[in-house]
Short mmCIF file of C-alpha atoms and ligand atoms in Angstrom, two decimals:
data_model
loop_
_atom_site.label_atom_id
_atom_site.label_comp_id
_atom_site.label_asym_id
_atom_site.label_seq_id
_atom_site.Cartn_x
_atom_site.Cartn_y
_atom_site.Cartn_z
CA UNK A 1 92.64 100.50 -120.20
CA UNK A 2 94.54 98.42 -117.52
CA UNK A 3 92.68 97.02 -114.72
CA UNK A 4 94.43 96.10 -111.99
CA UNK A 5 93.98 94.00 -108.87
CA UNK A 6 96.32 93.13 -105.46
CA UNK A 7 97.08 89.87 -104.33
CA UNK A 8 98.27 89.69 -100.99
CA UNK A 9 100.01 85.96 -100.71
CA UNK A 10 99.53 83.86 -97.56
CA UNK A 11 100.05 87.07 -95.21
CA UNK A 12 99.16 84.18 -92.10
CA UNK A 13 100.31 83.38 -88.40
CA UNK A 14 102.00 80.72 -89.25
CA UNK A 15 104.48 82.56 -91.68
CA UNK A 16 104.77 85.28 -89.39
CA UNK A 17 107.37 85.57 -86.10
CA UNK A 18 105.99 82.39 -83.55
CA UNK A 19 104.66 80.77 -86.26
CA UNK A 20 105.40 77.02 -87.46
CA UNK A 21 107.17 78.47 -90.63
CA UNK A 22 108.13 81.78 -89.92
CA UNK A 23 109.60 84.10 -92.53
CA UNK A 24 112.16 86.74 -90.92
CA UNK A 25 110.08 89.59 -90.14
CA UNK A 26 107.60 88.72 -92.32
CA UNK A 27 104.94 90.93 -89.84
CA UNK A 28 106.90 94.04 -90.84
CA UNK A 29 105.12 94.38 -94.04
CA UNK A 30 101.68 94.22 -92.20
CA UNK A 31 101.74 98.81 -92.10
CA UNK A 32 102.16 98.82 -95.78
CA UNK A 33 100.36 95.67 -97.07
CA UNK A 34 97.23 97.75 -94.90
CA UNK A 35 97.99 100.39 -96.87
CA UNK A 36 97.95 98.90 -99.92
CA UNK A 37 94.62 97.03 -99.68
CA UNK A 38 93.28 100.55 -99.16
CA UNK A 39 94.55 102.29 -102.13
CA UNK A 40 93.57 99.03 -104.85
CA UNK A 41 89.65 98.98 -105.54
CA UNK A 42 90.11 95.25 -105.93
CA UNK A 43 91.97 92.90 -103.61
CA UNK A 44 92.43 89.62 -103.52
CA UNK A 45 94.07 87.07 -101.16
CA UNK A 46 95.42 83.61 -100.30
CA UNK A 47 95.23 81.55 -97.77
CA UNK A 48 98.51 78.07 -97.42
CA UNK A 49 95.51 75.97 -96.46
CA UNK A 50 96.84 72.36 -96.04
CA UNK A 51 94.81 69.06 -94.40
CA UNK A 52 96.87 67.17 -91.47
CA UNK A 53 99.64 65.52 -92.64
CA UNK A 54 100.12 66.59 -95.79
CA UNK A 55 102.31 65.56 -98.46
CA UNK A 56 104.76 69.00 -97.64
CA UNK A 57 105.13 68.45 -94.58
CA UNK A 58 108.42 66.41 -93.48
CA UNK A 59 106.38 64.96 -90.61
CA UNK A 60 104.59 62.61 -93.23
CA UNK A 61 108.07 61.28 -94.48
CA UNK A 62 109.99 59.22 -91.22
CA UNK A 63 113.35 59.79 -91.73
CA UNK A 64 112.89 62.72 -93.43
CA UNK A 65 113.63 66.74 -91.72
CA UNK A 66 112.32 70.09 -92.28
CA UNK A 67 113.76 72.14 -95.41
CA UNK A 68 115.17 68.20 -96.95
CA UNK A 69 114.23 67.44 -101.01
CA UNK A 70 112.45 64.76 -101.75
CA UNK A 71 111.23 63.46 -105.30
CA UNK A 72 107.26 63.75 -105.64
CA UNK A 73 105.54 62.25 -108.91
CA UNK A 74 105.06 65.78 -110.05
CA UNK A 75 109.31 66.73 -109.67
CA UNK A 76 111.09 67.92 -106.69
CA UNK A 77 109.04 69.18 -103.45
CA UNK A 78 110.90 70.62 -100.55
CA UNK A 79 109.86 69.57 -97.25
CA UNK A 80 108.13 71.63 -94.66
CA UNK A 81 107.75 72.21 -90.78
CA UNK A 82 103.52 71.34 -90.60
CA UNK A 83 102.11 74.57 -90.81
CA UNK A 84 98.78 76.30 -92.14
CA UNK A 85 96.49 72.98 -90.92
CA UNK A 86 93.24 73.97 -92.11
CA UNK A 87 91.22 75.51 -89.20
CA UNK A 88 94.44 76.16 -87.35
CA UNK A 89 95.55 79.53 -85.63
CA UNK A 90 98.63 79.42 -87.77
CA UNK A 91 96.38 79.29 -90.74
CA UNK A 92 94.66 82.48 -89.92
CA UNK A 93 95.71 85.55 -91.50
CA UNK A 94 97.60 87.75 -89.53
CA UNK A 95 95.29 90.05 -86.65
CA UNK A 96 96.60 92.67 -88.36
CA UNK A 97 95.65 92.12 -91.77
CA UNK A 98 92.87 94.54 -92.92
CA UNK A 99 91.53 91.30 -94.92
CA UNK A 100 87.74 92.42 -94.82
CA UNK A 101 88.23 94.17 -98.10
CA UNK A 102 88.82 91.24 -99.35
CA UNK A 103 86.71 90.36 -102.81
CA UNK A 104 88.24 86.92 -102.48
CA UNK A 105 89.88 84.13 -101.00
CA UNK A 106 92.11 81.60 -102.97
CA UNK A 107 92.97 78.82 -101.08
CA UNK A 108 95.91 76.56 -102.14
CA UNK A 109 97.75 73.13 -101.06
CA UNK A 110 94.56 71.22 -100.30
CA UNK A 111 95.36 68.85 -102.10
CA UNK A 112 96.44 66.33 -99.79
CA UNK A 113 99.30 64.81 -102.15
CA UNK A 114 100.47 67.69 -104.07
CA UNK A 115 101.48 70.98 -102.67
CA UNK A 116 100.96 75.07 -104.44
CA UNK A 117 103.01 77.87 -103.89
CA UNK A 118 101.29 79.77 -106.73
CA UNK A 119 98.23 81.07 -106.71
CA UNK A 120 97.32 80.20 -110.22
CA UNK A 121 98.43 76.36 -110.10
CA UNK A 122 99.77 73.50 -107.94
CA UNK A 123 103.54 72.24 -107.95
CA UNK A 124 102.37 70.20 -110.77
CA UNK A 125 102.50 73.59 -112.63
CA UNK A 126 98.98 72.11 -114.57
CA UNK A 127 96.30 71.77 -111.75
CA UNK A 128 94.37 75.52 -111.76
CA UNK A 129 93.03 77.59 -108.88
CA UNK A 130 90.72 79.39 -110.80
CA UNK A 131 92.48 82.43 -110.47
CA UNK A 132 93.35 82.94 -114.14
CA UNK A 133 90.17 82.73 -115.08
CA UNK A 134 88.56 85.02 -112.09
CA UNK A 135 90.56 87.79 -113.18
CA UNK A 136 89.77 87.39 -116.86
CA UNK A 137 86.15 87.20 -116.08
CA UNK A 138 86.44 90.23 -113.85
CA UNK A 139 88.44 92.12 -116.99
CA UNK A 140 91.80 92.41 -114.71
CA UNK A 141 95.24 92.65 -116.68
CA UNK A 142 97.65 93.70 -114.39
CA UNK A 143 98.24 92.56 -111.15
CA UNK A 144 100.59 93.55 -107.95
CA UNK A 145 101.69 91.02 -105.46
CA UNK A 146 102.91 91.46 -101.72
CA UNK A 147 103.19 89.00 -98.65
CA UNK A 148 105.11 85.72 -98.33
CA UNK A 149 107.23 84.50 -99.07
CA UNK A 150 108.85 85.99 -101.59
CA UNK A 151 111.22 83.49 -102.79
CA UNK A 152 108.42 80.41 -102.75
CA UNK A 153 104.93 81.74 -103.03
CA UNK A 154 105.18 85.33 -104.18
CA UNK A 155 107.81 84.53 -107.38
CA UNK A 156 105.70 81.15 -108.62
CA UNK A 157 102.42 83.45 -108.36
CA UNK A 158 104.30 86.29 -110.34
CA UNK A 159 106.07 83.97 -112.72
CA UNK A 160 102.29 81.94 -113.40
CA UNK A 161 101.06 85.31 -114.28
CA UNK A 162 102.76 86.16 -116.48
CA UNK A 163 102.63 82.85 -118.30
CA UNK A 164 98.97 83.11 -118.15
CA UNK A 165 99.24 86.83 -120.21
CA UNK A 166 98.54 89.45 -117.45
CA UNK A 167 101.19 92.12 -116.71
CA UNK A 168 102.76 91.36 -112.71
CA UNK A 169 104.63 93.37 -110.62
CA UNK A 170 106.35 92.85 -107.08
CA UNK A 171 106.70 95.27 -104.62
CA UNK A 172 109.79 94.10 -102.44
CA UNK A 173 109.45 96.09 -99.87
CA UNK A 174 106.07 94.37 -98.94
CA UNK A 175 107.27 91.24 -99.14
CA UNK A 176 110.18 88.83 -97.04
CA UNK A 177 111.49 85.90 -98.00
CA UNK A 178 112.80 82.03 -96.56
CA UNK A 179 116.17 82.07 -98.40
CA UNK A 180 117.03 78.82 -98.99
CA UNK A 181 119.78 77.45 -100.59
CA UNK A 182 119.89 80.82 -102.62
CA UNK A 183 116.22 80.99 -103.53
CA UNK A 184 116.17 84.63 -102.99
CA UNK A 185 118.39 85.00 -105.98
CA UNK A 186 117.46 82.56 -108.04
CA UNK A 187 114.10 83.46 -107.92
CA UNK A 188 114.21 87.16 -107.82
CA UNK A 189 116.91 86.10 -111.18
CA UNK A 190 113.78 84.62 -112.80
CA UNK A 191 111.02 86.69 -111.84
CA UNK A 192 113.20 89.79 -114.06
CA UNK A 193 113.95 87.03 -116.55
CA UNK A 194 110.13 86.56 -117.21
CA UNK A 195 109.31 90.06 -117.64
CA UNK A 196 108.25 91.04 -113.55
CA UNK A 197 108.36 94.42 -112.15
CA UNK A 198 110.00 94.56 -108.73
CA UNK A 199 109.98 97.76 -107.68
C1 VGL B 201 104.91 78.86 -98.65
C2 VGL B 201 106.32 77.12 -98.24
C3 VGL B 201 105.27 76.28 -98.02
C4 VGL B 201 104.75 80.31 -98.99
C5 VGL B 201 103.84 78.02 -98.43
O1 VGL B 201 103.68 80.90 -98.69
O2 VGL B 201 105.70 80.88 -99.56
N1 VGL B 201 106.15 78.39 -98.57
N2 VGL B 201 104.01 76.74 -98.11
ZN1 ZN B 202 102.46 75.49 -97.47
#
């Protein structure tokens, strides 16, 4: 029998309209992503969760802007606005989020030199959460993702679990994306590729 589990990705202030790296309407998907969280028997969440000047940010690179490329030891690493500075407001989850639910937290990208979009590993694509391993223990095979962003966070968590043997599906309309330089496509391109749902 399939046992399934949400995972609602980084639905925070700071990825939210006002915030430091807001995703276009990403607060829309707050009515459903409630919903959700009611209807699953086990939910899960994570929390962008970075220390001061972290390696993402393009603040800890002079010279260097928001949204620029730069060459990390562990391959390419696109450069953010600061946002989700541990114990900020913009790391919070949204006021709206029905988080209490919540059977867990994951926190990612505390790691001062090496940033995660997924929730199963850093950008390294070797260093784990522990997520992989939580749902195993807990029996979990499938799992359904919403939040943000799409394009970065969502699609690496998706496309990790899959690698890691558990079915994964997106549902779109609970998520929003950044969109940059085509991400949307490409990864929405490899997220079917891999064996994803979107629905
Ligand atoms: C995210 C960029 C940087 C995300 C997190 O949640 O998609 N994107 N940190
Ligand atoms: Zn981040």
């Amino acid at each position: 029998m399939t046992k399934d589990a949400l995972i609602v990705i980084d639905v925070q202030n700071d990825f939210c309209p006002g915030g430091a790296l807001a995703v276009d309407a990403g607060d829309e998907i707050l009515p459903i992503v409630n919903k959700l969280i009611l209807r699953f028997d086990r939910v899960i969440l994570t929390q962008d969760w970075h220390p001061a000047q972290h390696s993402s940010f393009a603040s800890s690179h002079p010279g260097r802007a928001p949204f620029d490329t730069i060459a990390m030891p562990y391959g390419e690493q696109t450069l953010w606005p600061d946002h989700c500075v541990q114990g900020s407001v913009g790391a919070e989850f949204h006021p709206d989020l029905h988080w209490t639910k919540a059977q867990l937290v994951i926190r990612k990208g505390f790691r001062p030199h090496i940033d995660s979009y997924s929730a199963f590993f850093e950008n390294d694509r070797r260093t784990p959460t522990g997520l992989a391993g939580y749902l195993r223990e807990r029996g979990i095979t499938h799992v359904t993702f919403v939040g943000l962003a799409t394009d970065f966070c969502v699609a690496y968590s998706a496309l990790d679990a899959v690698s890691q043997g558990f079915t994964a599906e997106v549902l779109m309309d609970a998520c929003r994306g950044i969109d940059l330089a085509g991400s949307m496509k490409i990864m929405t391109d490899r997220m079917l590729k891999a064996g994803v749902t979107l629905i």
